Amino acid sequence: MKPQSADPSELHFGYFFPSGKTNFLYSDEAARTRPEMNKKNLLALAQAAEGVGFDSLFIADNWSGHQRAAEAAGHQSPAYHAPLLAMALFAATERIGVVSTFHTTHHKPAHVARMGATLDAFSDGRWGWNVVTGFSAAEAALFGEEFIEHDERYRMAAEFVSIVTSLWSEHEPIDVVGEYYRTTGRIKLPRPTQQPRPLLVSAGASPAGTAFASQYCDQLVAMGNTPDMVAQTGTRLNDLAEQNGRTVGLCPFSMALIRDGDGEAEEVFEQLLTTLNVDATAEIAADVLGSIESSRAMYEKMGPEEATKAFGGAGSMLKFVGTPEKVAEELISLKSTSGATNLLVNFPLWSPDELKSFSPVLDILREAGIWSPPSERNYSW
């Protein structure tokens, strides 16, 4: 079982597992040169992440295939269904956690309670739930549902999570008649191994999303392209969590590109930007900037074309591009500035070798006293 860390001085690392040939940096060159999204390559990638020292794999997910230009080019596509992929990754690894996405708006609580319990029990307590409400009208239409207003989706999610956690913890039948959901009875065994429940993560940093995370989740995955912006989200989160008598970890999104020589990583990154797929980026940005409040706020001062190009170049997240020494120094500064407890890292040129380029960074952080290998401690996440 993976107990949660109670040491806020350390920084833990989650690997943003590929949900497509590219995520966040929609470069056709990156998509063209990435490995095939098949069993052999994805399992090798998970095993490499575990070997490097990542605490967890994070599997994002959505349902609708309406983004046709992006799909044709491999941007955020192909994407395996997160809970099914999680089970495969558990079978190929021994220690690393896997956080998989389940939508609240398009499921019923008993679905997630049973599937989540299965994933956690099968993995000996290595599963985490990325609680997502959904943000796409096309996704709602796929389920034959009306698109639900942003804040109401979070009110629904609160009731949903409460029922799921009751189904996990109560061995006697429950009887709940809520505003949005009704549940009577109990789920079959097994129950989650983690106690009092599996790790819960959310990624919405709007006022409603932050309030939800402060009450129901263990981590908030936050967008922000500067340490100061991340710190502002952390301050709001901490204030709300304290009001609820809780502590919630701050987990910024980031992108990493690491090379040994000065200027090498920067040169590779600039080259990737020259092959940005503008049509695919426009499709993805239209969804995100139209529906995700925390992302939209980052680009609202730009014009549509400028915002689209910035979005497609990983402009919504922290970027760690450079030598291991440079990246480690920036991570130490981020920890000091923002108080982040976790960092979610995406590698635009993902491969086992690319993940291994992060090892020298971790060695430096270990010497600095803000990271230790998961294999040498009895806590994680």
Tab-separated table of C-alpha atoms in Angstrom:
chain	number	residue	atom	x	y	z
A	1	MET	CA	0.000	0.000	0.000
A	2	LYS	CA	1.181	3.558	-0.787
A	3	PRO	CA	0.595	5.781	2.271
A	4	GLN	CA	0.685	9.489	1.616
A	5	SER	CA	3.657	11.624	2.561
A	6	ALA	CA	3.387	13.792	5.655
A	7	ASP	CA	6.667	15.601	4.868
A	8	PRO	CA	5.959	18.907	3.068
A	9	SER	CA	9.687	19.582	2.618
A	10	GLU	CA	9.969	16.959	-0.106
A	11	LEU	CA	8.939	17.161	-3.744
A	12	HIS	CA	7.324	14.151	-5.389
A	13	PHE	CA	7.055	13.512	-9.101
A	14	GLY	CA	4.236	12.153	-11.223
A	15	TYR	CA	4.772	11.285	-14.876
A	16	PHE	CA	2.028	12.533	-17.177
A	17	PHE	CA	1.586	9.320	-19.152
A	18	PRO	CA	1.000	9.818	-22.899
A	19	SER	CA	-2.680	10.037	-23.817
A	20	GLY	CA	-1.777	10.387	-27.481
A	21	LYS	CA	1.372	10.897	-29.489
A	22	THR	CA	1.535	14.448	-28.113
A	23	ASN	CA	0.043	16.295	-25.159
A	24	PHE	CA	0.316	20.055	-24.580
A	25	LEU	CA	2.995	20.610	-27.271
A	26	TYR	CA	1.213	19.903	-30.547
A	27	SER	CA	4.282	19.504	-32.749
A	28	ASP	CA	3.920	17.335	-35.849
A	29	GLU	CA	7.611	16.454	-35.595
A	30	ALA	CA	7.063	15.165	-32.059
A	31	ALA	CA	4.031	13.132	-33.141
A	32	ARG	CA	5.834	11.698	-36.168
A	33	THR	CA	8.845	10.500	-34.190
A	34	ARG	CA	7.152	9.100	-31.068
A	35	PRO	CA	6.877	5.339	-30.534
A	36	GLU	CA	3.686	3.570	-31.476
A	37	MET	CA	1.002	3.569	-28.782
A	38	ASN	CA	1.010	-0.184	-28.306
A	39	LYS	CA	1.335	-2.673	-25.461
A	40	LYS	CA	5.083	-3.198	-25.777
A	41	ASN	CA	5.998	0.489	-25.838
A	42	LEU	CA	3.594	1.688	-23.169
A	43	LEU	CA	4.535	-1.018	-20.695
A	44	ALA	CA	8.229	-0.283	-21.276
A	45	LEU	CA	7.516	3.382	-20.619
A	46	ALA	CA	5.788	2.622	-17.314
A	47	GLN	CA	8.640	0.379	-16.234
A	48	ALA	CA	11.177	3.079	-17.143
A	49	ALA	CA	9.268	5.653	-15.063
A	50	GLU	CA	9.315	3.297	-12.089
A	51	GLY	CA	13.039	2.695	-12.548
A	52	VAL	CA	13.836	6.412	-12.725
A	53	GLY	CA	12.020	7.126	-9.469
A	54	PHE	CA	8.669	8.651	-10.366
A	55	ASP	CA	6.054	8.195	-7.666
A	56	SER	CA	3.136	7.832	-10.015
A	57	LEU	CA	1.802	7.712	-13.546
A	58	PHE	CA	-1.062	10.094	-14.327
A	59	ILE	CA	-3.493	9.072	-17.084
A	60	ALA	CA	-5.693	11.874	-18.402
A	61	ASP	CA	-8.760	10.969	-20.427
A	62	ASN	CA	-11.746	12.249	-22.353
A	63	TRP	CA	-14.379	10.533	-24.440
A	64	SER	CA	-15.305	12.493	-27.543
A	65	GLY	CA	-13.468	12.067	-30.845
A	66	HIS	CA	-14.779	15.305	-32.359
A	67	GLN	CA	-11.295	16.818	-32.712
A	68	ARG	CA	-10.644	15.360	-36.149
A	69	ALA	CA	-7.577	17.375	-37.209
A	70	ALA	CA	-5.896	16.622	-33.904
A	71	GLU	CA	-6.800	12.942	-34.151
A	72	ALA	CA	-5.431	12.609	-37.685
A	73	ALA	CA	-2.073	14.042	-36.620
A	74	GLY	CA	-1.762	12.115	-33.347
A	75	HIS	CA	-2.271	15.080	-31.027
A	76	GLN	CA	-4.017	13.859	-27.872
A	77	SER	CA	-4.675	10.695	-29.884
A	78	PRO	CA	-4.863	7.707	-29.776
A	79	ALA	CA	-5.896	7.694	-26.130
A	80	TYR	CA	-6.585	4.441	-24.314
A	81	HIS	CA	-9.411	4.457	-21.781
A	82	ALA	CA	-7.705	5.421	-18.512
A	83	PRO	CA	-8.975	2.746	-16.058
A	84	LEU	CA	-8.368	-0.082	-18.529
A	85	LEU	CA	-4.862	1.164	-19.284
A	86	ALA	CA	-4.227	1.532	-15.536
A	87	MET	CA	-4.916	-2.167	-14.963
A	88	ALA	CA	-2.379	-3.092	-17.646
A	89	LEU	CA	0.250	-0.808	-16.119
A	90	PHE	CA	-0.323	-2.277	-12.658
A	91	ALA	CA	0.342	-5.742	-14.049
A	92	ALA	CA	3.694	-4.605	-15.484
A	93	THR	CA	4.985	-2.685	-12.434
A	94	GLU	CA	5.590	-3.323	-8.751
A	95	ARG	CA	5.745	-0.040	-6.846
A	96	ILE	CA	4.681	2.971	-8.879
A	97	GLY	CA	1.207	4.437	-8.377
A	98	VAL	CA	-1.243	5.007	-11.212
A	99	VAL	CA	-3.748	7.871	-11.153
A	100	SER	CA	-6.529	7.317	-13.676
A	101	THR	CA	-9.325	9.610	-14.765
A	102	PHE	CA	-12.983	8.876	-14.085
A	103	HIS	CA	-15.647	11.402	-15.079
A	104	THR	CA	-18.318	12.129	-12.515
A	105	THR	CA	-20.816	13.766	-14.868
A	106	HIS	CA	-20.985	10.787	-17.259
A	107	HIS	CA	-20.927	7.902	-14.772
A	108	LYS	CA	-22.901	6.808	-11.747
A	109	PRO	CA	-21.254	6.530	-8.315
A	110	ALA	CA	-21.552	2.745	-8.163
A	111	HIS	CA	-19.587	2.467	-11.450
A	112	VAL	CA	-16.598	4.343	-10.075
A	113	ALA	CA	-16.843	2.797	-6.600
A	114	ARG	CA	-16.619	-0.746	-7.969
A	115	MET	CA	-14.012	-0.058	-10.675
A	116	GLY	CA	-11.868	2.015	-8.317
A	117	ALA	CA	-12.006	-0.607	-5.581
A	118	THR	CA	-10.944	-3.249	-8.096
A	119	LEU	CA	-8.007	-1.172	-9.317
A	120	ASP	CA	-6.813	-0.386	-5.793
A	121	ALA	CA	-7.178	-3.904	-4.422
A	122	PHE	CA	-5.576	-5.538	-7.460
A	123	SER	CA	-2.583	-3.194	-7.247
A	124	ASP	CA	-2.119	-3.535	-3.472
A	125	GLY	CA	-3.087	0.075	-2.882
A	126	ARG	CA	-1.394	1.858	-5.775
A	127	TRP	CA	-4.392	3.493	-7.423
A	128	GLY	CA	-5.485	7.118	-7.433
A	129	TRP	CA	-8.580	8.767	-8.923
A	130	ASN	CA	-8.336	11.906	-11.032
A	131	VAL	CA	-11.806	13.319	-10.407
A	132	VAL	CA	-12.988	15.023	-13.597
A	133	THR	CA	-16.354	16.631	-14.227
A	134	GLY	CA	-15.960	16.909	-18.012
A	135	PHE	CA	-15.842	20.194	-19.907
A	136	SER	CA	-16.936	19.431	-23.461
A	137	ALA	CA	-20.424	19.799	-24.916
A	138	ALA	CA	-19.453	17.174	-27.519
A	139	GLU	CA	-18.625	14.779	-24.692
A	140	ALA	CA	-22.008	15.353	-23.052
A	141	ALA	CA	-23.748	14.779	-26.376
A	142	LEU	CA	-21.955	11.443	-26.768
A	143	PHE	CA	-23.777	10.273	-23.629
A	144	GLY	CA	-27.077	11.761	-24.771
A	145	GLU	CA	-26.886	14.401	-22.065
A	146	GLU	CA	-27.345	18.156	-21.933
A	147	PHE	CA	-24.169	20.167	-21.305
A	148	ILE	CA	-24.178	21.196	-17.634
A	149	GLU	CA	-23.004	24.579	-16.378
A	150	HIS	CA	-19.519	24.699	-14.839
A	151	ASP	CA	-20.269	25.293	-11.154
A	152	GLU	CA	-23.191	22.865	-11.132
A	153	ARG	CA	-20.862	20.136	-12.433
A	154	TYR	CA	-18.768	20.621	-9.302
A	155	ARG	CA	-21.840	20.487	-7.062
A	156	MET	CA	-22.699	17.194	-8.735
A	157	ALA	CA	-19.119	15.978	-8.271
A	158	ALA	CA	-19.246	16.715	-4.551
A	159	GLU	CA	-22.320	14.547	-4.112
A	160	PHE	CA	-20.844	11.889	-6.408
A	161	VAL	CA	-17.561	11.620	-4.451
A	162	SER	CA	-19.407	11.496	-1.134
A	163	ILE	CA	-21.437	8.509	-2.310
A	164	VAL	CA	-18.387	6.730	-3.756
A	165	THR	CA	-16.430	7.087	-0.521
A	166	SER	CA	-19.422	5.804	1.443
A	167	LEU	CA	-19.675	2.753	-0.812
A	168	TRP	CA	-15.976	2.132	-0.191
A	169	SER	CA	-16.074	2.530	3.571
A	170	GLU	CA	-19.498	1.200	4.625
A	171	HIS	CA	-19.896	-2.562	4.736
A	172	GLU	CA	-23.595	-2.282	5.505
A	173	PRO	CA	-25.970	-1.138	2.760
A	174	ILE	CA	-26.335	2.599	2.287
A	175	ASP	CA	-29.462	4.470	1.237
A	176	VAL	CA	-28.813	7.880	-0.307
A	177	VAL	CA	-31.333	10.133	-2.011
A	178	GLY	CA	-29.392	13.197	-3.072
A	179	GLU	CA	-30.088	16.167	-5.283
A	180	TYR	CA	-28.423	14.472	-8.258
A	181	TYR	CA	-27.903	10.769	-7.405
A	182	ARG	CA	-29.726	7.918	-5.706
A	183	THR	CA	-27.989	4.823	-4.349
A	184	THR	CA	-29.305	1.932	-2.279
A	185	GLY	CA	-27.262	-1.109	-1.263
A	186	ARG	CA	-23.601	-2.032	-1.184
A	187	ILE	CA	-20.933	-2.996	-3.699
A	188	LYS	CA	-19.380	-6.452	-3.853
A	189	LEU	CA	-15.923	-7.038	-2.452
A	190	PRO	CA	-13.085	-6.175	-2.866
A	191	ARG	CA	-12.813	-2.805	-1.178
A	192	PRO	CA	-9.877	-0.408	-1.625
A	193	THR	CA	-6.635	-1.361	0.103
A	194	GLN	CA	-5.691	2.249	0.872
A	195	GLN	CA	-7.206	3.610	4.054
A	196	PRO	CA	-9.232	5.607	4.698
A	197	ARG	CA	-9.609	5.715	0.892
A	198	PRO	CA	-7.551	5.899	-2.303
A	199	LEU	CA	-5.778	9.087	-3.342
A	200	LEU	CA	-8.141	11.656	-4.885
A	201	VAL	CA	-6.824	14.279	-7.295
A	202	SER	CA	-8.551	17.008	-9.281
A	203	ALA	CA	-7.305	19.436	-11.883
A	204	GLY	CA	-9.709	22.360	-11.835
A	205	ALA	CA	-8.284	25.565	-10.350
A	206	SER	CA	-11.312	27.797	-10.956
A	207	PRO	CA	-12.984	29.113	-7.797
A	208	ALA	CA	-15.460	26.223	-7.861
A	209	GLY	CA	-12.750	23.699	-8.740
A	210	THR	CA	-10.402	24.889	-6.003
A	211	ALA	CA	-13.210	24.831	-3.439
A	212	PHE	CA	-14.062	21.270	-4.490
A	213	ALA	CA	-10.430	20.137	-4.186
A	214	SER	CA	-10.059	21.789	-0.788
A	215	GLN	CA	-12.924	19.715	0.608
A	216	TYR	CA	-12.720	16.375	-1.208
A	217	CYS	CA	-9.259	15.816	-2.721
A	218	ASP	CA	-5.692	15.170	-1.606
A	219	GLN	CA	-3.990	17.037	-4.453
A	220	LEU	CA	-4.892	19.824	-6.858
A	221	VAL	CA	-3.169	19.681	-10.234
A	222	ALA	CA	-2.729	23.334	-11.184
A	223	MET	CA	-2.005	25.109	-14.449
A	224	GLY	CA	0.348	28.080	-14.364
A	225	ASN	CA	3.251	29.094	-16.575
A	226	THR	CA	5.243	30.880	-13.864
A	227	PRO	CA	6.121	29.900	-10.292
A	228	ASP	CA	4.324	33.023	-9.047
A	229	MET	CA	1.114	31.994	-10.819
A	230	VAL	CA	1.368	28.526	-9.311
A	231	ALA	CA	1.988	30.055	-5.887
A	232	GLN	CA	-1.157	32.177	-6.191
A	233	THR	CA	-3.214	29.037	-6.792
A	234	GLY	CA	-1.477	27.412	-3.837
A	235	THR	CA	-2.372	30.310	-1.565
A	236	ARG	CA	-6.056	30.131	-2.511
A	237	LEU	CA	-6.014	26.355	-2.065
A	238	ASN	CA	-4.337	26.507	1.338
A	239	ASP	CA	-6.750	29.147	2.621
A	240	LEU	CA	-9.770	27.075	1.626
A	241	ALA	CA	-8.288	23.819	2.877
A	242	GLU	CA	-7.528	25.357	6.278
A	243	GLN	CA	-11.157	26.460	6.550
A	244	ASN	CA	-12.114	22.801	6.052
A	245	GLY	CA	-9.497	21.592	8.536
A	246	ARG	CA	-7.593	19.824	5.778
A	247	THR	CA	-4.237	19.870	3.994
A	248	VAL	CA	-4.254	19.520	0.192
A	249	GLY	CA	-1.094	19.154	-1.865
A	250	LEU	CA	-0.325	21.507	-4.754
A	251	CYS	CA	0.755	19.716	-7.939
A	252	PRO	CA	1.676	21.989	-10.886
A	253	PHE	CA	1.629	20.799	-14.497
A	254	SER	CA	5.000	20.979	-16.223
A	255	MET	CA	6.909	19.996	-19.345
A	256	ALA	CA	10.517	18.788	-19.301
A	257	LEU	CA	13.134	18.609	-22.036
A	258	ILE	CA	16.632	17.854	-20.770
A	259	ARG	CA	19.953	17.609	-22.596
A	260	ASP	CA	23.515	17.481	-21.291
A	261	GLY	CA	25.009	20.394	-23.218
A	262	ASP	CA	24.289	24.093	-22.723
A	263	GLY	CA	21.645	25.291	-25.176
A	264	GLU	CA	20.919	21.839	-26.613
A	265	ALA	CA	17.507	21.374	-25.021
A	266	GLU	CA	16.490	24.930	-25.870
A	267	GLU	CA	17.419	24.323	-29.508
A	268	VAL	CA	15.364	21.118	-29.653
A	269	PHE	CA	12.373	22.901	-28.099
A	270	GLU	CA	12.518	25.788	-30.569
A	271	GLN	CA	12.691	23.303	-33.442
A	272	LEU	CA	9.581	21.532	-32.180
A	273	LEU	CA	7.721	24.853	-32.143
A	274	THR	CA	8.421	25.316	-35.874
A	275	THR	CA	6.242	22.266	-36.611
A	276	LEU	CA	3.282	23.308	-34.458
A	277	ASN	CA	0.037	22.015	-35.953
A	278	VAL	CA	-2.118	25.120	-35.907
A	279	ASP	CA	-5.346	23.371	-36.998
A	280	ALA	CA	-5.069	20.707	-34.315
A	281	THR	CA	-4.157	23.292	-31.714
A	282	ALA	CA	-7.137	25.433	-32.672
A	283	GLU	CA	-9.484	22.476	-32.172
A	284	ILE	CA	-8.096	21.603	-28.747
A	285	ALA	CA	-7.827	25.221	-27.637
A	286	ALA	CA	-11.424	25.929	-28.648
A	287	ASP	CA	-12.587	23.276	-26.198
A	288	VAL	CA	-10.252	24.154	-23.358
A	289	LEU	CA	-10.328	27.930	-23.631
A	290	GLY	CA	-14.071	27.837	-24.087
A	291	SER	CA	-14.842	25.627	-21.130
A	292	ILE	CA	-12.020	25.422	-18.578
A	293	GLU	CA	-12.069	28.613	-16.548
A	294	SER	CA	-8.557	28.360	-15.097
A	295	SER	CA	-6.980	27.891	-18.534
A	296	ARG	CA	-9.105	30.559	-20.197
A	297	ALA	CA	-8.010	33.142	-17.627
A	298	MET	CA	-4.381	32.640	-18.647
A	299	TYR	CA	-5.049	33.638	-22.255
A	300	GLU	CA	-7.869	36.167	-21.986
A	301	LYS	CA	-5.543	39.133	-22.619
A	302	MET	CA	-4.293	37.658	-25.900
A	303	GLY	CA	-5.991	37.667	-29.269
A	304	PRO	CA	-7.407	34.341	-30.523
A	305	GLU	CA	-4.488	33.602	-32.894
A	306	GLU	CA	-1.818	34.486	-30.334
A	307	ALA	CA	-3.564	32.491	-27.647
A	308	THR	CA	-3.900	29.453	-29.906
A	309	LYS	CA	-0.194	29.431	-30.774
A	310	ALA	CA	0.805	29.953	-27.159
A	311	PHE	CA	-1.538	27.163	-26.074
A	312	GLY	CA	-0.139	24.712	-28.629
A	313	GLY	CA	3.414	25.442	-27.503
A	314	ALA	CA	2.798	24.253	-23.922
A	315	GLY	CA	2.237	27.865	-22.908
A	316	SER	CA	-0.161	26.990	-20.100
A	317	MET	CA	2.382	25.187	-17.925
A	318	LEU	CA	5.794	25.419	-16.348
A	319	LYS	CA	8.600	24.517	-18.746
A	320	PHE	CA	11.869	22.997	-17.591
A	321	VAL	CA	14.162	23.094	-20.600
A	322	GLY	CA	17.931	22.844	-20.266
A	323	THR	CA	20.724	20.886	-18.642
A	324	PRO	CA	20.106	18.709	-15.565
A	325	GLU	CA	21.812	21.336	-13.435
A	326	LYS	CA	19.656	24.166	-14.778
A	327	VAL	CA	16.427	22.204	-14.405
A	328	ALA	CA	17.295	21.076	-10.874
A	329	GLU	CA	18.026	24.669	-9.865
A	330	GLU	CA	14.658	25.782	-11.241
A	331	LEU	CA	12.870	22.975	-9.389
A	332	ILE	CA	14.526	23.907	-6.114
A	333	SER	CA	13.387	27.489	-6.683
A	334	LEU	CA	9.847	26.327	-7.531
A	335	LYS	CA	9.664	24.359	-4.300
A	336	SER	CA	10.760	27.416	-2.326
A	337	THR	CA	8.454	29.834	-4.166
A	338	SER	CA	5.248	27.832	-4.423
A	339	GLY	CA	5.390	25.208	-1.691
A	340	ALA	CA	4.410	22.586	-4.254
A	341	THR	CA	4.400	19.071	-2.848
A	342	ASN	CA	4.186	17.258	-6.171
A	343	LEU	CA	5.067	18.011	-9.772
A	344	LEU	CA	3.351	16.471	-12.784
A	345	VAL	CA	5.878	16.153	-15.627
A	346	ASN	CA	5.120	15.716	-19.314
A	347	PHE	CA	7.921	14.798	-21.740
A	348	PRO	CA	7.024	15.978	-25.267
A	349	LEU	CA	9.553	13.568	-26.813
A	350	TRP	CA	8.522	10.648	-24.639
A	351	SER	CA	10.448	7.384	-24.663
A	352	PRO	CA	12.194	5.294	-22.001
A	353	ASP	CA	15.485	7.051	-22.795
A	354	GLU	CA	13.833	10.460	-22.497
A	355	LEU	CA	12.531	9.558	-19.043
A	356	LYS	CA	16.018	8.455	-18.035
A	357	SER	CA	17.291	11.958	-18.852
A	358	PHE	CA	15.468	13.021	-15.666
A	359	SER	CA	17.631	10.811	-13.445
A	360	PRO	CA	20.517	13.326	-13.091
A	361	VAL	CA	17.982	15.969	-12.042
A	362	LEU	CA	16.705	13.721	-9.268
A	363	ASP	CA	20.260	13.021	-8.125
A	364	ILE	CA	20.837	16.751	-7.645
A	365	LEU	CA	17.515	17.161	-5.819
A	366	ARG	CA	18.453	14.296	-3.530
A	367	GLU	CA	21.683	16.064	-2.612
A	368	ALA	CA	19.644	19.212	-1.954
A	369	GLY	CA	17.435	17.292	0.470
A	370	ILE	CA	14.089	17.754	-1.286
A	371	TRP	CA	13.740	14.340	-2.955
A	372	SER	CA	14.342	10.734	-1.983
A	373	PRO	CA	13.789	7.572	-4.065
A	374	PRO	CA	10.385	5.938	-3.557
A	375	SER	CA	12.154	2.600	-3.067
A	376	GLU	CA	13.801	3.972	0.082
A	377	ARG	CA	10.736	5.326	1.858
A	378	ASN	CA	7.442	3.928	3.095
A	379	TYR	CA	5.254	6.684	1.699
A	380	SER	CA	4.531	8.090	-1.700
A	381	TRP	CA	2.212	10.193	-3.829
